[in-house]
Short mmCIF file of C-alpha atoms and ligand atoms in Angstrom, two decimals:
data_model
loop_
_atom_site.label_atom_id
_atom_site.label_comp_id
_atom_site.label_asym_id
_atom_site.label_seq_id
_atom_site.Cartn_x
_atom_site.Cartn_y
_atom_site.Cartn_z
CA MET A 1 62.97 6.67 97.19
CA ASN A 2 64.47 9.36 99.11
CA THR A 3 62.77 12.50 97.94
CA GLY A 4 61.40 15.32 98.75
CA PRO A 5 60.18 17.46 102.21
CA HIS A 6 59.41 14.69 104.36
CA ILE A 7 55.56 15.10 104.73
CA PRO A 8 53.26 12.95 105.65
CA GLN A 9 52.79 10.92 102.19
CA GLU A 10 48.44 10.43 102.44
CA ARG A 11 45.30 11.42 101.93
CA ARG A 12 43.51 13.67 104.76
CA LEU A 13 40.30 15.31 104.42
CA VAL A 14 40.18 17.46 107.66
CA THR A 15 37.67 20.00 105.83
CA ALA A 16 35.83 20.15 102.85
CA ILE A 17 37.17 20.90 99.65
CA PRO A 18 38.45 23.98 99.31
CA GLY A 19 38.31 24.45 102.89
CA PRO A 20 37.85 28.25 104.60
CA LYS A 21 41.07 29.55 104.61
CA SER A 22 41.43 28.51 100.79
CA GLN A 23 38.33 30.58 100.11
CA GLU A 24 39.28 33.68 102.05
CA ILE A 25 42.26 33.19 99.63
CA ILE A 26 41.12 32.86 96.75
CA LYS A 27 38.80 35.54 97.29
CA ARG A 28 41.80 37.64 97.27
CA ARG A 29 43.16 36.40 94.56
CA SER A 30 39.62 37.32 92.54
CA GLU A 31 40.99 40.72 93.43
CA ALA A 32 43.89 41.11 92.74
CA VAL A 33 44.61 38.90 89.78
CA SER A 34 43.36 38.46 86.63
CA ALA A 35 40.15 36.86 85.92
CA SER A 36 42.31 35.68 83.18
CA LEU A 37 44.04 32.24 84.68
CA GLY A 38 42.31 29.24 85.11
CA MET A 39 42.19 27.33 88.32
CA ALA A 40 41.85 23.51 88.42
CA ILE A 41 41.51 23.16 92.01
CA PRO A 42 40.40 26.05 94.63
CA VAL A 43 43.10 25.22 97.43
CA VAL A 44 46.10 26.93 98.29
CA VAL A 45 49.20 25.46 98.89
CA THR A 46 51.41 25.81 101.76
CA GLN A 47 53.65 22.49 100.90
CA ALA A 48 54.01 19.78 98.20
CA GLY A 49 55.81 16.57 98.14
CA GLY A 50 56.45 13.11 96.96
CA GLY A 51 52.54 12.20 95.77
CA VAL A 52 50.72 14.87 97.98
CA ILE A 53 49.85 18.93 97.81
CA VAL A 54 49.45 20.37 101.63
CA ASP A 55 46.73 23.03 101.75
CA ILE A 56 46.25 25.91 104.07
CA ASP A 57 43.87 24.42 105.67
CA GLY A 58 45.29 21.40 106.81
CA ASN A 59 44.02 18.87 103.72
CA SER A 60 46.55 16.68 102.00
CA ILE A 61 45.53 15.76 98.41
CA ILE A 62 47.32 12.68 96.01
CA ASP A 63 48.84 14.83 93.30
CA MET A 64 47.81 12.62 90.02
CA GLY A 65 48.77 15.83 88.17
CA ALA A 66 52.53 16.74 89.00
CA GLY A 67 52.05 20.42 87.96
CA ILE A 68 51.42 19.11 84.63
CA ALA A 69 54.19 16.88 84.07
CA VAL A 70 56.77 19.60 85.69
CA VAL A 71 57.90 17.89 89.11
CA SER A 72 58.66 14.57 87.91
CA VAL A 73 61.13 14.61 90.35
CA GLY A 74 58.72 15.22 93.19
CA ASN A 75 58.46 18.84 94.76
CA SER A 76 60.78 19.79 96.45
CA ALA A 77 63.26 17.10 95.54
CA ASP A 78 66.14 16.45 98.05
CA ARG A 79 68.79 16.93 95.37
CA VAL A 80 67.32 19.92 93.28
CA VAL A 81 66.81 21.67 96.47
CA LYS A 82 70.92 21.11 97.95
CA ASN A 83 71.66 22.42 94.13
CA VAL A 84 69.56 25.10 94.41
CA ILE A 85 70.41 26.55 98.02
CA GLU A 86 73.98 26.13 96.92
CA GLN A 87 73.61 28.43 93.73
CA VAL A 88 71.37 30.76 95.72
CA GLN A 89 73.84 31.47 97.69
CA ALA A 90 76.84 31.11 95.74
CA PHE A 91 75.62 33.93 92.84
CA THR A 92 71.77 34.38 91.18
CA HIS A 93 72.25 35.92 87.96
CA THR A 94 74.70 36.82 86.06
CA CYS A 95 73.36 36.48 82.11
CA PHE A 96 75.21 33.64 80.42
CA MET A 97 75.80 35.88 77.14
CA ILE A 98 77.39 38.23 79.32
CA ALA A 99 79.38 36.10 82.06
CA PRO A 100 79.17 32.71 81.64
CA TYR A 101 78.84 29.47 84.48
CA LEU A 102 79.57 25.90 84.17
CA GLY A 103 75.56 24.80 85.27
CA TYR A 104 74.39 26.52 82.12
CA ILE A 105 77.57 24.27 80.22
CA GLU A 106 76.89 21.32 82.48
CA VAL A 107 72.86 21.26 81.75
CA CYS A 108 74.24 21.40 77.88
CA GLU A 109 76.19 18.97 77.55
CA ALA A 110 73.72 16.40 80.38
CA LEU A 111 70.64 17.20 77.30
CA ASN A 112 73.11 16.17 74.70
CA ARG A 113 73.71 13.13 76.40
CA LEU A 114 70.24 12.19 77.00
CA THR A 115 68.25 13.11 73.81
CA PRO A 116 68.28 10.33 71.44
CA GLY A 117 70.68 9.68 68.71
CA THR A 118 75.31 9.47 68.71
CA HIS A 119 75.61 12.32 66.35
CA LYS A 120 77.41 15.80 67.52
CA LYS A 121 74.57 17.42 70.02
CA LYS A 122 74.66 21.50 71.08
CA SER A 123 71.84 22.87 72.89
CA VAL A 124 70.41 26.12 74.16
CA LEU A 125 68.92 27.02 77.55
CA LEU A 126 65.79 28.99 77.78
CA ASN A 127 62.97 30.15 79.91
CA SER A 128 59.75 28.29 78.82
CA GLY A 129 58.66 25.59 76.95
CA ALA A 130 56.94 28.55 74.16
CA GLU A 131 59.83 29.96 74.01
CA ALA A 132 62.10 26.89 73.45
CA VAL A 133 59.58 25.99 70.58
CA GLU A 134 60.36 29.32 68.84
CA ASN A 135 63.68 28.92 68.86
CA ALA A 136 63.86 25.75 67.57
CA VAL A 137 61.99 26.97 64.49
CA LYS A 138 63.96 30.25 64.66
CA ILE A 139 67.12 28.03 64.35
CA ALA A 140 65.40 25.45 61.47
CA ARG A 141 64.93 28.67 59.57
CA ALA A 142 68.63 29.76 60.08
CA TYR A 143 69.67 26.49 58.69
CA THR A 144 67.32 25.45 56.27
CA LYS A 145 66.60 29.12 54.86
CA ARG A 146 62.74 28.00 54.48
CA GLN A 147 60.20 29.83 56.01
CA ALA A 148 57.05 27.21 55.98
CA VAL A 149 56.37 25.01 59.61
CA ILE A 150 53.94 22.46 59.17
CA VAL A 151 51.88 21.68 62.94
CA PHE A 152 49.49 19.18 63.62
CA GLU A 153 45.80 19.24 64.87
CA HIS A 154 45.40 18.45 67.92
CA GLY A 155 48.84 20.19 68.54
CA TYR A 156 49.93 22.49 71.74
CA HIS A 157 52.78 24.29 71.44
CA GLY A 158 52.55 27.38 74.14
CA ARG A 159 50.89 30.48 74.11
CA THR A 160 53.46 33.39 72.60
CA ASN A 161 52.88 34.26 69.42
CA LEU A 162 54.18 32.34 67.31
CA THR A 163 53.40 29.29 69.22
CA MET A 164 49.90 30.23 69.86
CA GLY A 165 49.80 30.15 65.65
CA MET A 166 51.27 26.47 65.85
CA THR A 167 48.58 25.44 68.29
CA ALA A 168 45.47 23.89 67.34
CA LYS A 169 43.05 24.54 69.89
CA ASN A 170 40.66 28.08 69.59
CA MET A 171 39.24 28.46 72.57
CA PRO A 172 40.83 28.98 75.15
CA TYR A 173 44.43 29.74 73.68
CA LYS A 174 43.72 32.21 71.00
CA GLU A 175 40.35 32.92 71.16
CA GLY A 176 40.63 37.76 69.87
CA PHE A 177 44.39 37.37 70.29
CA GLY A 178 45.37 37.32 66.32
CA PRO A 179 46.74 37.85 64.17
CA PHE A 180 49.36 35.29 64.42
CA ALA A 181 52.01 34.43 63.00
CA GLY A 182 52.41 33.22 58.29
CA GLU A 183 53.84 30.38 56.77
CA ILE A 184 52.27 27.91 59.54
CA TYR A 185 50.43 24.42 58.05
CA ARG A 186 48.11 22.60 59.88
CA MET A 187 48.08 19.37 59.17
CA PRO A 188 46.31 15.91 60.28
CA MET A 189 47.00 14.17 62.70
CA ALA A 190 46.98 10.02 62.83
CA TYR A 191 44.55 9.78 65.72
CA PRO A 192 43.25 6.45 65.81
CA PHE A 193 40.32 6.76 67.98
CA ARG A 194 38.43 9.56 65.70
CA TRP A 195 39.97 8.34 62.34
CA THR A 196 37.73 8.69 59.86
CA GLY A 197 39.41 6.45 57.05
CA GLU A 198 40.04 2.93 57.60
CA ARG A 199 40.81 1.84 61.57
CA THR A 200 43.65 -0.48 60.17
CA LYS A 201 45.31 2.02 57.91
CA VAL A 202 45.12 5.02 59.91
CA THR A 203 49.66 5.62 59.93
CA GLU A 204 49.69 5.05 56.00
CA GLN A 205 46.10 7.24 55.22
CA ALA A 206 47.47 9.54 57.72
CA LEU A 207 51.10 9.77 56.11
CA ASP A 208 49.58 9.72 52.23
CA ILE A 209 47.84 13.08 53.19
CA VAL A 210 50.53 14.83 54.90
CA THR A 211 53.06 13.74 52.45
CA HIS A 212 50.74 14.88 49.39
CA LYS A 213 49.73 18.52 51.01
CA ILE A 214 52.80 19.40 52.05
CA GLU A 215 54.40 18.60 48.11
CA LYS A 216 50.96 20.01 46.63
CA GLU A 217 49.74 22.97 48.79
CA ILE A 218 53.27 24.25 49.86
CA GLY A 219 56.41 22.90 48.48
CA ALA A 220 58.51 20.60 50.38
CA LYS A 221 61.54 22.40 49.49
CA ASN A 222 59.95 25.85 51.03
CA VAL A 223 59.60 23.36 54.78
CA ALA A 224 61.91 24.53 57.20
CA ALA A 225 60.30 22.31 59.92
CA ILE A 226 57.71 19.56 60.88
CA VAL A 227 56.81 20.21 64.49
CA ILE A 228 55.31 17.49 66.61
CA GLU A 229 54.69 16.03 70.08
CA PRO A 230 55.61 12.60 69.95
CA ILE A 231 52.61 11.65 72.07
CA GLN A 232 49.95 14.88 71.95
CA GLY A 233 49.58 16.50 75.45
CA GLU A 234 47.29 19.27 75.75
CA GLY A 235 45.39 17.47 72.73
CA GLY A 236 44.12 14.80 74.94
CA PHE A 237 47.25 12.36 75.13
CA ILE A 238 46.88 11.63 71.92
CA VAL A 239 49.51 8.39 71.25
CA PRO A 240 50.03 8.18 66.94
CA PRO A 241 49.67 4.72 65.56
CA LYS A 242 53.31 3.04 65.09
CA GLY A 243 55.35 4.14 61.79
CA PHE A 244 53.58 7.68 61.81
CA LEU A 245 56.21 9.49 63.26
CA PRO A 246 59.13 7.62 61.91
CA GLY A 247 57.54 8.67 58.65
CA LEU A 248 57.37 11.30 58.90
CA ALA A 249 61.37 11.48 60.28
CA ASN A 250 62.21 10.26 56.64
CA PHE A 251 59.78 12.90 54.88
CA ALA A 252 61.53 15.34 56.97
CA LYS A 253 64.69 13.79 55.81
CA ALA A 254 64.21 13.02 52.45
CA ASN A 255 63.41 16.85 52.15
CA GLY A 256 65.44 18.48 53.91
CA ILE A 257 63.40 19.05 56.42
CA VAL A 258 64.43 19.80 60.42
CA PHE A 259 61.96 17.59 62.47
CA VAL A 260 61.36 18.83 65.47
CA ALA A 261 60.19 16.84 68.88
CA ASP A 262 58.80 18.83 71.11
CA GLU A 263 59.40 16.78 74.27
CA VAL A 264 58.17 19.29 76.26
CA GLN A 265 55.57 17.26 78.17
CA THR A 266 56.63 13.78 76.87
CA GLY A 267 60.43 14.51 78.32
CA PHE A 268 62.37 13.02 81.01
CA GLY A 269 61.10 10.00 81.64
CA ARG A 270 57.48 10.58 81.84
CA THR A 271 56.49 7.91 79.24
CA GLY A 272 58.98 5.35 80.33
CA ASN A 273 62.15 6.57 78.54
CA MET A 274 64.42 9.30 78.51
CA PHE A 275 62.39 11.03 75.89
CA ALA A 276 59.37 9.98 73.93
CA ILE A 277 60.67 9.30 70.63
CA GLU A 278 62.75 6.41 71.60
CA ASP A 279 59.95 4.00 71.74
CA GLU A 280 59.89 4.13 67.65
CA ASN A 281 64.00 4.79 67.44
CA VAL A 282 63.29 7.90 66.02
CA ASP A 283 66.09 10.76 65.51
CA ALA A 284 65.06 14.10 65.74
CA ASP A 285 67.12 16.94 64.16
CA LEU A 286 65.66 19.39 67.05
CA VAL A 287 64.46 18.06 70.77
CA VAL A 288 62.77 20.53 72.74
CA THR A 289 62.71 20.12 76.51
CA ALA A 290 60.91 22.20 79.80
CA LYS A 291 58.46 21.14 82.30
CA GLY A 292 60.07 18.00 83.75
CA ILE A 293 64.09 19.28 82.88
CA ALA A 294 64.63 21.39 86.41
CA GLY A 295 61.97 19.88 89.44
CA GLY A 296 60.04 22.72 89.05
CA PHE A 297 62.50 25.94 88.12
CA PRO A 298 61.40 27.69 84.97
CA LEU A 299 63.97 26.33 82.12
CA ALA A 300 63.67 24.58 78.52
CA GLY A 301 66.25 23.86 75.81
CA VAL A 302 66.73 22.81 72.49
CA THR A 303 69.07 20.14 71.65
CA GLY A 304 70.00 19.02 68.36
CA ARG A 305 72.68 18.38 65.18
CA ALA A 306 75.53 20.78 66.23
CA GLU A 307 75.60 22.24 62.45
CA MET A 308 72.26 23.64 63.01
CA LEU A 309 72.31 24.78 66.17
CA ASP A 310 75.76 26.56 65.30
CA SER A 311 73.90 27.66 61.73
CA VAL A 312 72.37 30.63 63.67
CA HIS A 313 75.05 34.26 63.37
CA ALA A 314 76.36 35.03 66.70
CA SER A 315 74.30 36.56 69.27
CA GLY A 316 71.49 35.45 67.09
CA LEU A 317 70.52 33.64 70.25
CA GLY A 318 69.88 34.33 73.52
CA GLY A 319 67.96 36.22 76.05
CA THR A 320 68.17 38.19 79.64
CA PHE A 321 66.97 34.93 82.13
CA GLY A 322 67.68 32.12 79.62
CA GLY A 323 70.07 29.43 81.39
CA ASN A 324 69.31 30.98 84.99
CA PRO A 325 71.83 29.54 86.71
CA VAL A 326 69.58 28.53 89.38
CA ALA A 327 67.04 27.25 87.22
CA CYS A 328 70.44 25.06 85.77
CA ALA A 329 71.19 23.56 89.48
CA ALA A 330 67.44 22.76 89.65
CA ALA A 331 67.92 21.21 86.58
CA LEU A 332 71.20 19.41 87.34
CA GLY A 333 69.49 17.78 90.59
CA ALA A 334 66.18 17.34 88.44
CA ILE A 335 68.55 15.11 86.24
CA ALA A 336 70.71 13.31 88.55
CA THR A 337 67.63 12.36 90.70
CA ILE A 338 66.22 10.55 86.94
CA GLU A 339 68.72 8.84 86.73
CA GLU A 340 70.27 8.05 90.21
CA GLU A 341 66.67 6.70 91.49
CA ASN A 342 65.87 5.10 88.23
CA LEU A 343 62.40 6.93 87.01
CA VAL A 344 62.39 6.22 83.34
CA ALA A 345 62.03 2.47 84.91
CA ARG A 346 59.40 3.87 87.29
CA ALA A 347 57.31 5.37 84.92
CA ASN A 348 56.50 1.67 83.56
CA GLN A 349 56.10 0.52 86.88
CA ILE A 350 53.38 3.21 87.30
CA GLY A 351 51.75 2.77 83.85
CA LYS A 352 51.48 -0.65 84.53
CA ILE A 353 49.78 -0.05 87.55
CA MET A 354 47.43 2.91 86.00
CA THR A 355 46.95 0.82 82.70
CA ASP A 356 45.67 -2.42 84.76
CA ALA A 357 43.33 -0.16 86.41
CA MET A 358 42.35 2.03 84.23
CA ASN A 359 41.31 -0.92 81.75
CA ALA A 360 39.31 -2.71 84.14
CA MET A 361 37.30 0.83 84.93
CA ALA A 362 36.81 0.66 80.79
CA LYS A 363 34.96 -2.49 81.36
CA LYS A 364 32.33 -1.27 83.85
CA TYR A 365 31.72 2.28 82.80
CA SER A 366 30.47 2.22 79.17
CA ILE A 367 31.09 6.43 78.86
CA ILE A 368 34.91 5.85 78.73
CA GLY A 369 35.19 5.43 74.92
CA GLU A 370 39.35 4.75 75.44
CA VAL A 371 42.09 4.39 77.68
CA ARG A 372 45.37 5.44 76.25
CA GLY A 373 48.72 6.41 76.65
CA ARG A 374 52.04 5.59 78.00
CA GLY A 375 54.49 5.27 80.96
CA ALA A 376 53.62 7.41 83.09
CA MET A 377 51.10 9.80 81.01
CA GLN A 378 47.71 8.13 80.66
CA ALA A 379 43.96 9.33 79.80
CA PHE A 380 40.65 7.77 79.65
CA GLU A 381 38.38 9.79 76.40
CA LEU A 382 35.22 10.03 77.37
CA VAL A 383 32.02 9.79 75.38
CA LYS A 384 28.60 9.81 75.20
CA PRO A 385 27.92 5.97 76.04
CA GLY A 386 27.17 3.84 72.50
CA THR A 387 28.48 6.65 70.43
CA ASP A 388 31.90 8.18 70.00
CA GLU A 389 30.41 11.66 70.61
CA PRO A 390 32.36 13.35 73.19
CA ASN A 391 31.68 14.16 76.70
CA ALA A 392 33.54 16.77 78.47
CA GLU A 393 30.56 17.11 80.91
CA ALA A 394 31.14 13.77 82.40
CA VAL A 395 35.13 15.06 82.43
CA GLY A 396 33.58 17.66 84.06
CA ALA A 397 31.91 15.84 87.16
CA ILE A 398 34.71 13.18 87.39
CA ILE A 399 37.28 15.96 88.56
CA LYS A 400 34.76 17.57 90.67
CA PHE A 401 34.40 14.25 92.73
CA CYS A 402 38.34 13.70 92.54
CA GLN A 403 39.05 17.10 94.11
CA GLN A 404 35.89 16.48 97.03
CA ASN A 405 37.78 13.61 98.02
CA GLY A 406 41.04 14.36 98.00
CA VAL A 407 42.74 13.40 94.60
CA LEU A 408 43.77 16.20 92.16
CA ILE A 409 43.25 14.81 88.11
CA LEU A 410 43.73 17.36 84.88
CA SER A 411 42.07 17.57 81.74
CA ALA A 412 42.80 17.59 78.47
CA GLY A 413 41.94 17.39 74.75
CA THR A 414 40.15 19.10 71.84
CA TYR A 415 36.80 18.50 72.83
CA GLY A 416 37.71 19.27 76.73
CA ASN A 417 36.48 14.92 77.24
CA VAL A 418 40.04 13.40 78.61
CA ILE A 419 40.86 13.25 81.98
CA ARG A 420 44.76 12.45 82.30
CA LEU A 421 46.86 11.11 84.70
CA LEU A 422 50.44 12.35 85.05
CA PRO A 423 51.55 11.61 88.93
CA PRO A 424 54.58 12.59 90.15
CA LEU A 425 57.74 9.52 88.93
CA VAL A 426 58.22 9.09 93.26
CA ILE A 427 54.55 9.16 93.85
CA PRO A 428 53.97 5.98 96.58
CA GLU A 429 52.78 2.79 95.53
CA ASN A 430 49.59 3.58 98.02
CA LEU A 431 48.65 6.47 97.43
CA LEU A 432 48.59 5.46 93.63
CA ASN A 433 46.57 2.49 94.21
CA GLU A 434 44.54 4.89 96.46
CA ALA A 435 43.99 7.90 93.75
CA LEU A 436 43.11 5.02 91.35
CA GLY A 437 40.30 3.91 93.37
CA ILE A 438 38.50 7.25 94.43
CA ILE A 439 38.45 7.65 90.26
CA ASP A 440 36.74 4.46 90.19
CA GLN A 441 34.24 5.44 92.37
CA ALA A 442 33.64 8.91 90.70
CA PHE A 443 33.05 7.40 87.36
CA ALA A 444 30.35 4.70 89.68
CA SER A 445 29.14 7.93 90.66
CA ILE A 446 27.50 9.35 87.61
CA SER A 447 27.14 5.90 86.06
N1 PLZ B 501 54.90 22.05 74.24
C1 PLZ B 501 53.86 20.10 74.59
O1 PLZ B 501 52.68 21.05 76.72
C2 PLZ B 501 52.88 23.28 77.64
C3 PLZ B 501 49.89 24.57 78.85
C4 PLZ B 501 49.72 25.17 79.94
P1 PLZ B 501 55.33 26.65 78.17
N2 PLZ B 501 52.04 22.44 77.89
C5 PLZ B 501 50.95 23.12 79.45
C6 PLZ B 501 49.13 26.20 79.36
O2 PLZ B 501 47.78 26.16 79.55
O3 PLZ B 501 49.71 26.83 79.70
C7 PLZ B 501 53.46 22.53 76.29
C8 PLZ B 501 53.50 21.72 76.45
C9 PLZ B 501 54.01 21.15 75.13
C10 PLZ B 501 55.10 23.61 74.51
C11 PLZ B 501 54.48 23.79 76.06
C12 PLZ B 501 54.49 25.25 76.24
O4 PLZ B 501 55.57 25.31 77.41
O5 PLZ B 501 56.61 25.90 79.42
O6 PLZ B 501 53.65 26.72 79.14
O7 PLZ B 501 55.60 27.74 78.08
#
């Protein structure tokens, strides 16, 4: 695979993590930058590509997070860089609402082509996942002339006011930031590992509760949209059991509700399909995309039924930067990379390698309650041995061991007890195996 800056694809530690130069700059960070921002690994990045991140002290760290599922095509992927340079030299901004350009239209054409369903589709481009989710809600409300929005336990949709209200987890996303927008209703999630009913009937029971609550507590005819992540990301890589998403989509269809798939984290090949809803052939009315769309540039989209996108009054949607020409050029490079390098198939190969290794670890270490995910989006849910009590402390210890050994992994989950693996889809296989070996050692070190 010929993607990214051609830096050595190796795990290389030349100092402790963080090294002295990183430590110095992190001090400046704490002086200059709001203390409210998190930091998963305290190193200062100078270069990244393929499957590694290189820091200012010269350490080369295996990247098992891809900037939260963003650089699926790798950092500074060749086609992204080439397109961006050409665009940046031509023009950097006109505002698409002032004077249009081809790149925006081509990204919309690509989104309309790549999202599932043969119906006539249109798109709008925005800057971030949260902004795109908000626009999906605006479109659904304008189209249905209804107000209520259905979301789910463990769901994550962003940090703006509307999307904070849609996001499930209070700490750290919502605490102290209310009041939140009205007409948002949270439903139980079909979460097999923590389902309190009959484990063999999660789909039926969950659908029953959700549809009953919508009908009795809200009124289906008042619901504009059902918004769900096909696999919940921040919430802990929760994969709904077969039938749950089609059941929701059918209920939406039967009741004139817009079914919105938030594919911000799952989209663009991550799960081994171009979009995660393809797994059960769910036709979403609207698909929300961001993250993996543009190889690291800020871009997001809402794609869906033409009659829905066109139901909003003229100039009803927009924004100064949405669909910035440089971000669009990057997206066209990223999408070409995904298609030409067969990265969707690659996500499945990566998934097989990861799940084989992870399932072997689950046999050895009793704190692994479950291994789950799809394609190159896999997670461990950690528990106190012999129980299903969440074990967030173990997540912290494993992340720390991995960092000290040159592997970057991320946490997730409502209870903070999930380790998620979402490497760039261009990660060399030997590095992937090496990272999995370090993760195994991390479990061994605390067992
Ligand atoms: N929908 C499904 O995963 C972003 C959040 C990181 P933005 N997830 C990473 C953090 O702590 O802020 C996300 C997502 C899903 C929407 C979003 C929001 O996307 O681009 O961060 O606004």
